[in-house]
Amino acid sequence: MFVLIVSSNPATHAELNQTLSEFGLDWDTEQAQDAVTALAIAMDRPVDVAVAELRGPGFDGAGLLAQIRSHHPEAARLLLLEEGEEPAAMMSMDSAHRFLNKPLRAEELVDAVESVAELRELLDSPELKAAVGRVGNLPPPPKLYLELSRALESEDTTPSTLSNLISQDPVVAAKVLRMCNSAYFSGGRTVTDIRSAVIRLGQQTLRRLVLASEVFSQSIPGNIDREAMQQRALLSSQLAARLLGGSSSELAATAALLADVGMLLPGVRIPAACAAGELDKCSGPHYAEAGAYLLGLWGLPMPIVEAVASHHQPGRSRFRGFWVGGAVHVARALVSGEAVDEQYLESVGLRERLPAWRKMADDLLAAEAA
């Protein structure tokens, strides 16, 4: 694992190496204090993780990470923020996967890099890493910022009102969770549901996040029915929470909401679209794995990442029994009118529940149609 750190603080590298020694981690690390040196290192060898200050002496960290991405699209890119830099960071979400505190805390970096290593173990594909690495940001619907602004002007608005608005679009939901779970905002505690993320980020940060998502978004590849995808995600999310229930229901709801995010990435394989004659959707990494890889780089919890990656083939899940991935698979299949893997349900002893679950899905779809 090679980690490139771009920081003007000369003590950063020594502190990191001391922490790595204490943890028994054998990483290869190098620090550059300016952009020219950093790019020279990046040109000379593969980079697994690149960490840069948002603003350093004579360089722009976001722009530097974008340049590193062009040479190493598979690299995880982390941006260091200090207090007051959040608005500028909103415009950097296309070049950075995650945000950490400045000055860099070695323990935070270790946690971030270890999660990248776990992700690459789960989804070990050079093609997948490169395809996702080339992606910048994902566009939200243009109307969401206006709806959110109107809601914030009302005295009756609650966190639940705002979370319901955000949940209308799985792409925006993914970005809200990504920002919320960055070390800069998280305080060490992972948030997996949109309502808690809204409370943690605060109204103004939330509004800026949505606005930046719209202003700096890129066009969607191909002919994707965004409205249909949103509706499927929302219904799947509701159903998955009901299927699993208990303390894991929010994990299931969030994973189901984000299950199809990979379809918005360029160069991915979408079997249903391929079967319909869209030949450009017949090659590349599977959209489920591509979406999961991106969510993992953003720092979302591994149960969500794993569930998104395996929702089309729940038997491949590393988690045994019927858990988040199983609930997402069943919910999405029933809402989409696709085949449920009954062999998988038989293996976890829940095949007899399928008729009741079908009825639950039919009721949800009927209520939506009404």
Coordinates of C-alpha atoms in Angstrom, one line a residue:
M1 CA 0.0 0.0 0.0
F2 CA 1.7 3.3 -1.2
V3 CA 0.3 6.4 0.4
L4 CA 1.3 9.8 -0.9
I5 CA 0.8 12.8 1.5
V6 CA 0.9 16.4 0.2
S7 CA 1.2 18.6 3.2
S8 CA 3.2 21.7 4.2
N9 CA 3.6 20.4 7.8
P10 CA 7.0 18.7 7.9
A11 CA 6.0 16.7 11.1
T12 CA 3.1 14.9 9.3
H13 CA 5.1 12.2 7.8
A14 CA 7.1 11.4 10.9
E15 CA 3.9 11.2 13.0
L16 CA 2.3 8.9 10.6
N17 CA 5.2 6.5 10.4
Q18 CA 5.3 6.4 14.2
T19 CA 1.6 5.5 14.3
L20 CA 2.1 2.9 11.6
S21 CA 4.9 1.3 13.6
E22 CA 2.7 1.2 16.7
F23 CA -0.1 -0.5 14.8
G24 CA 2.3 -2.9 13.1
L25 CA 1.4 -1.7 9.6
D26 CA 3.9 -2.1 6.8
W27 CA 2.9 0.7 4.4
D28 CA 5.1 2.6 2.0
T29 CA 4.6 6.4 2.6
E30 CA 6.1 9.5 1.1
Q31 CA 5.4 13.2 1.8
A32 CA 5.6 16.1 -0.7
Q33 CA 5.4 19.7 0.5
D34 CA 4.5 21.1 -3.0
A35 CA 2.6 20.2 -6.1
V36 CA 5.6 19.8 -8.4
T37 CA 7.2 17.2 -6.1
A38 CA 3.9 15.4 -5.6
L39 CA 3.2 15.1 -9.3
A40 CA 6.8 13.9 -9.9
I41 CA 6.2 11.1 -7.4
A42 CA 2.8 10.2 -8.9
M43 CA 4.4 10.0 -12.4
D44 CA 7.1 7.8 -11.1
R45 CA 5.1 5.1 -9.4
P46 CA 1.5 3.8 -8.8
V47 CA -0.4 5.6 -6.0
D48 CA -2.9 3.7 -3.8
V49 CA -4.0 6.6 -1.6
A50 CA -3.3 10.3 -2.2
V51 CA -3.9 12.7 0.7
A52 CA -3.7 16.5 0.2
E53 CA -4.4 19.7 2.1
L54 CA -7.2 21.8 0.5
R55 CA -4.9 24.8 0.4
G56 CA -1.2 24.5 0.6
P57 CA 1.7 26.9 -0.2
G58 CA 1.4 27.6 -3.9
F59 CA -1.0 24.7 -4.6
D60 CA -4.7 23.9 -4.7
G61 CA -5.3 20.5 -3.2
A62 CA -8.5 19.7 -5.1
G63 CA -6.8 20.5 -8.4
L64 CA -3.8 18.4 -7.4
L65 CA -5.9 15.4 -6.6
A66 CA -7.7 15.8 -9.9
Q67 CA -4.3 15.6 -11.7
I68 CA -3.3 12.6 -9.7
R69 CA -6.6 11.0 -10.7
S70 CA -5.7 11.4 -14.3
H71 CA -2.6 9.3 -13.8
H72 CA -4.0 6.9 -11.2
P73 CA -7.8 6.7 -11.5
E74 CA -7.8 3.7 -9.1
A75 CA -6.2 5.7 -6.3
A76 CA -8.3 6.7 -3.2
R77 CA -8.2 10.5 -2.8
L78 CA -8.5 12.2 0.5
L79 CA -8.7 15.9 1.2
L80 CA -7.7 17.6 4.5
L81 CA -10.0 20.3 5.8
E82 CA -9.7 22.8 8.6
E83 CA -12.5 24.7 10.2
G84 CA -14.3 27.1 7.8
E85 CA -13.2 25.3 4.6
E86 CA -16.5 23.4 4.2
P87 CA -18.0 25.6 1.4
A88 CA -14.8 25.3 -0.7
A89 CA -14.9 21.6 -0.1
M90 CA -18.3 21.3 -1.7
M91 CA -16.8 22.3 -5.0
S92 CA -14.1 19.6 -4.6
M93 CA -16.3 16.6 -4.4
D94 CA -15.5 15.6 -7.9
S95 CA -11.8 15.2 -7.1
A96 CA -11.9 13.8 -3.5
H97 CA -13.5 10.7 -2.2
R98 CA -13.4 11.6 1.4
F99 CA -12.6 14.4 3.8
L100 CA -10.3 14.3 6.9
N101 CA -9.3 16.8 9.5
K102 CA -6.4 19.1 9.2
P103 CA -3.9 18.8 10.8
L104 CA -3.9 15.2 9.7
R105 CA -4.5 12.7 12.5
A106 CA -2.7 9.5 11.9
E107 CA -5.4 7.4 13.4
E108 CA -8.0 8.9 11.1
L109 CA -5.8 8.2 8.0
V110 CA -5.2 4.6 9.2
D111 CA -8.9 4.0 9.5
A112 CA -9.6 5.5 6.1
V113 CA -6.8 3.5 4.3
E114 CA -7.7 0.3 6.1
S115 CA -11.3 0.6 4.8
V116 CA -9.9 1.1 1.3
A117 CA -7.9 -2.1 1.7
E118 CA -11.0 -4.0 2.9
L119 CA -13.0 -2.6 0.0
R120 CA -10.3 -3.8 -2.5
E121 CA -10.3 -7.2 -0.9
L122 CA -14.1 -7.4 -1.3
L123 CA -14.1 -6.1 -4.9
D124 CA -10.7 -7.1 -6.3
S125 CA -10.9 -6.0 -9.9
P126 CA -8.4 -3.7 -11.7
E127 CA -11.0 -2.9 -14.3
L128 CA -13.5 -1.9 -11.6
K129 CA -11.0 0.3 -9.7
A130 CA -10.0 2.1 -12.9
A131 CA -13.6 2.6 -14.1
V132 CA -14.8 4.0 -10.8
G133 CA -11.6 6.1 -10.4
R134 CA -12.3 8.0 -13.7
V135 CA -15.7 9.1 -12.4
G136 CA -16.0 12.6 -10.9
N137 CA -19.4 13.6 -9.4
L138 CA -22.9 12.3 -9.9
P139 CA -25.8 14.7 -10.9
P140 CA -28.9 15.2 -8.8
P141 CA -32.3 16.3 -10.1
P142 CA -32.3 20.1 -10.8
K143 CA -35.5 20.7 -8.8
L144 CA -34.2 19.4 -5.4
Y145 CA -32.3 22.5 -4.3
L146 CA -35.4 24.6 -4.9
E147 CA -37.6 22.2 -3.0
L148 CA -35.1 22.1 -0.1
S149 CA -34.8 25.9 0.0
R150 CA -38.6 26.3 0.2
A151 CA -38.8 23.7 3.0
L152 CA -36.1 25.6 5.0
E153 CA -38.1 28.8 4.8
S154 CA -41.0 27.2 6.6
E155 CA -41.2 27.3 10.4
D156 CA -42.8 23.9 10.4
T157 CA -39.9 22.1 8.7
T158 CA -38.4 19.3 10.8
P159 CA -35.4 17.0 10.2
S160 CA -37.8 14.3 9.0
T161 CA -39.2 16.7 6.4
L162 CA -35.6 17.4 5.1
S163 CA -34.6 13.8 5.1
N164 CA -37.7 12.8 3.1
L165 CA -36.7 15.4 0.5
I166 CA -33.1 14.2 0.3
S167 CA -34.3 10.5 0.1
Q168 CA -36.1 11.3 -3.2
D169 CA -32.8 10.9 -5.0
P170 CA -30.4 8.1 -4.3
V171 CA -27.4 10.1 -5.7
V172 CA -28.0 13.0 -3.4
A173 CA -28.6 10.6 -0.5
A174 CA -25.3 9.0 -1.2
K175 CA -23.5 12.4 -1.2
V176 CA -25.1 13.4 2.1
L177 CA -24.1 10.2 3.8
R178 CA -20.6 10.5 2.2
M179 CA -20.1 14.0 3.6
C180 CA -21.6 13.1 7.0
N181 CA -19.4 10.1 7.5
S182 CA -16.2 11.9 6.5
A183 CA -13.9 12.2 9.5
Y184 CA -14.3 16.0 9.5
F185 CA -18.0 15.7 10.4
S186 CA -18.4 12.2 11.9
G187 CA -16.6 12.6 15.3
G188 CA -15.9 8.9 15.0
R189 CA -19.5 7.8 14.9
T190 CA -20.9 6.3 11.7
V191 CA -24.3 7.5 10.5
T192 CA -26.3 5.2 8.2
D193 CA -29.7 6.9 7.9
I194 CA -30.5 10.2 6.1
R195 CA -32.4 11.8 9.0
S196 CA -29.4 11.6 11.4
A197 CA -27.1 12.8 8.6
V198 CA -29.4 15.9 8.1
I199 CA -29.2 16.7 11.8
R200 CA -25.4 16.2 11.9
L201 CA -24.6 18.3 8.9
G202 CA -27.0 21.1 9.7
Q203 CA -29.4 23.0 7.4
Q204 CA -27.0 25.3 5.7
T205 CA -24.3 22.7 5.1
L206 CA -27.0 20.5 3.7
R207 CA -28.3 23.2 1.4
R208 CA -24.8 24.0 0.1
L209 CA -24.1 20.3 -0.5
V210 CA -27.2 20.0 -2.6
L211 CA -26.5 23.2 -4.5
A212 CA -23.0 22.2 -5.3
S213 CA -24.2 18.8 -6.5
E214 CA -26.4 20.6 -9.0
V215 CA -24.0 23.3 -10.2
F216 CA -21.0 21.1 -10.6
S217 CA -22.7 18.0 -11.8
Q218 CA -21.8 16.2 -15.1
S219 CA -24.3 14.9 -17.6
I220 CA -25.7 11.4 -17.1
P221 CA -24.3 8.8 -19.5
G222 CA -26.8 7.0 -21.8
N223 CA -30.5 7.2 -21.6
I224 CA -31.4 6.6 -18.0
D225 CA -35.0 7.1 -16.8
R226 CA -34.1 9.1 -13.7
E227 CA -37.6 9.4 -12.4
A228 CA -38.2 5.6 -12.7
M229 CA -34.9 4.9 -11.0
Q230 CA -35.8 7.3 -8.1
Q231 CA -39.2 5.7 -7.6
R232 CA -37.8 2.2 -7.6
A233 CA -35.1 3.2 -5.1
L234 CA -37.6 4.8 -2.8
L235 CA -40.0 1.9 -2.8
S236 CA -37.2 -0.6 -2.5
S237 CA -35.9 1.3 0.5
Q238 CA -39.3 1.2 2.3
L239 CA -39.8 -2.5 1.6
A240 CA -36.2 -3.5 2.6
A241 CA -36.7 -1.8 6.0
R242 CA -39.9 -3.8 6.5
L243 CA -38.4 -7.1 5.4
L244 CA -35.5 -6.9 7.8
G245 CA -36.8 -4.8 10.7
G246 CA -35.1 -4.4 14.0
S247 CA -31.9 -2.5 14.5
S248 CA -30.7 -3.3 11.0
S249 CA -33.7 -1.8 9.2
E250 CA -32.0 1.5 8.5
L251 CA -29.0 -0.2 7.0
A252 CA -31.3 -2.1 4.7
A253 CA -33.3 1.0 3.8
T254 CA -30.1 3.0 3.0
A255 CA -28.5 0.1 1.0
A256 CA -31.7 -0.4 -1.0
L257 CA -32.0 3.4 -1.7
L258 CA -28.4 3.3 -3.2
A259 CA -28.5 -0.1 -4.9
D260 CA -28.8 1.3 -8.4
V261 CA -26.4 4.3 -8.0
G262 CA -23.8 2.4 -10.2
M263 CA -26.2 2.7 -13.2
L264 CA -25.3 6.4 -13.3
L265 CA -21.6 5.7 -13.9
P266 CA -20.2 5.6 -17.4
G267 CA -18.8 2.4 -18.8
V268 CA -20.6 0.0 -16.6
R269 CA -22.5 -3.2 -17.6
I270 CA -26.3 -3.1 -17.0
P271 CA -27.7 -6.6 -17.9
A272 CA -31.3 -5.4 -18.3
A273 CA -30.3 -2.6 -20.7
C274 CA -28.0 -5.0 -22.6
A275 CA -30.9 -7.4 -23.0
A276 CA -33.0 -4.5 -24.4
G277 CA -30.5 -3.9 -27.1
E278 CA -28.4 -1.2 -25.6
L279 CA -25.0 -2.6 -26.7
D280 CA -23.0 0.1 -24.8
K281 CA -24.3 -1.5 -21.6
C282 CA -23.0 -5.0 -22.3
S283 CA -19.4 -4.5 -21.2
G284 CA -17.4 -3.1 -18.3
P285 CA -17.8 -3.9 -14.6
H286 CA -21.3 -4.7 -13.3
Y287 CA -23.2 -1.6 -12.2
A288 CA -23.8 -3.1 -8.7
E289 CA -20.1 -3.6 -8.0
A290 CA -19.1 -0.3 -9.5
G291 CA -21.7 1.5 -7.4
A292 CA -20.6 -0.4 -4.3
Y293 CA -16.9 0.4 -4.9
L294 CA -17.7 4.1 -5.2
L295 CA -19.7 4.1 -2.0
G296 CA -16.9 2.3 -0.3
L297 CA -14.4 5.0 -1.4
W298 CA -16.8 7.6 0.0
G299 CA -16.5 5.9 3.4
L300 CA -20.0 4.4 3.7
P301 CA -20.3 1.5 6.2
M302 CA -19.1 -1.9 4.8
P303 CA -22.5 -3.6 5.4
I304 CA -24.1 -1.1 3.0
V305 CA -21.2 -1.4 0.5
E306 CA -21.4 -5.2 0.6
A307 CA -25.1 -5.3 0.2
V308 CA -25.1 -3.0 -2.8
A309 CA -22.3 -5.1 -4.4
S310 CA -24.2 -8.4 -4.0
H311 CA -27.8 -7.4 -4.3
H312 CA -28.1 -9.0 -7.7
Q313 CA -26.5 -12.2 -6.4
P314 CA -27.2 -12.4 -2.7
G315 CA -25.6 -15.9 -2.4
R316 CA -22.2 -14.2 -2.9
S317 CA -22.5 -12.2 0.3
R318 CA -19.8 -12.7 2.9
F319 CA -22.5 -12.4 5.6
R320 CA -24.4 -15.6 6.2
G321 CA -28.1 -15.7 6.8
F322 CA -30.7 -13.2 5.7
W323 CA -29.3 -9.8 6.5
V324 CA -28.9 -6.5 4.7
G325 CA -27.9 -7.9 1.3
G326 CA -30.7 -10.4 1.3
A327 CA -33.3 -7.8 2.2
V328 CA -32.1 -5.4 -0.5
H329 CA -32.1 -8.2 -3.1
V330 CA -35.7 -9.3 -2.3
A331 CA -37.0 -5.7 -2.0
R332 CA -35.4 -4.5 -5.2
A333 CA -36.5 -7.6 -7.2
L334 CA -40.1 -7.4 -6.1
V335 CA -40.4 -3.7 -6.7
S336 CA -38.7 -4.0 -10.1
G337 CA -40.7 -7.1 -11.2
E338 CA -37.6 -9.1 -11.5
A339 CA -36.9 -12.7 -10.4
V340 CA -36.2 -13.4 -6.8
D341 CA -33.4 -15.8 -6.1
E342 CA -35.5 -18.5 -4.5
Q343 CA -32.6 -20.9 -4.2
Y344 CA -30.9 -18.3 -2.0
L345 CA -34.1 -17.9 0.1
E346 CA -34.2 -21.7 0.4
S347 CA -30.6 -21.8 1.7
V348 CA -31.4 -19.3 4.4
G349 CA -34.7 -21.0 5.4
L350 CA -37.0 -18.2 4.3
R351 CA -38.5 -19.3 1.0
E352 CA -42.0 -19.7 2.6
R353 CA -42.0 -16.0 3.5
L354 CA -41.9 -15.0 -0.2
P355 CA -45.7 -14.9 -0.8
A356 CA -46.2 -12.6 2.1
W357 CA -43.3 -10.4 0.9
R358 CA -44.8 -10.3 -2.6
K359 CA -48.1 -9.1 -1.1
M360 CA -46.3 -6.4 0.9
A361 CA -44.6 -5.2 -2.3
D362 CA -47.8 -5.3 -4.2
D363 CA -49.5 -3.2 -1.5
L364 CA -46.7 -0.6 -1.7
L365 CA -46.9 -0.4 -5.5
A366 CA -50.7 -0.1 -5.4
A367 CA -50.4 2.7 -2.8
E368 CA -47.9 4.5 -5.0
A369 CA -50.0 4.2 -8.1
A370 CA -53.0 5.6 -6.2

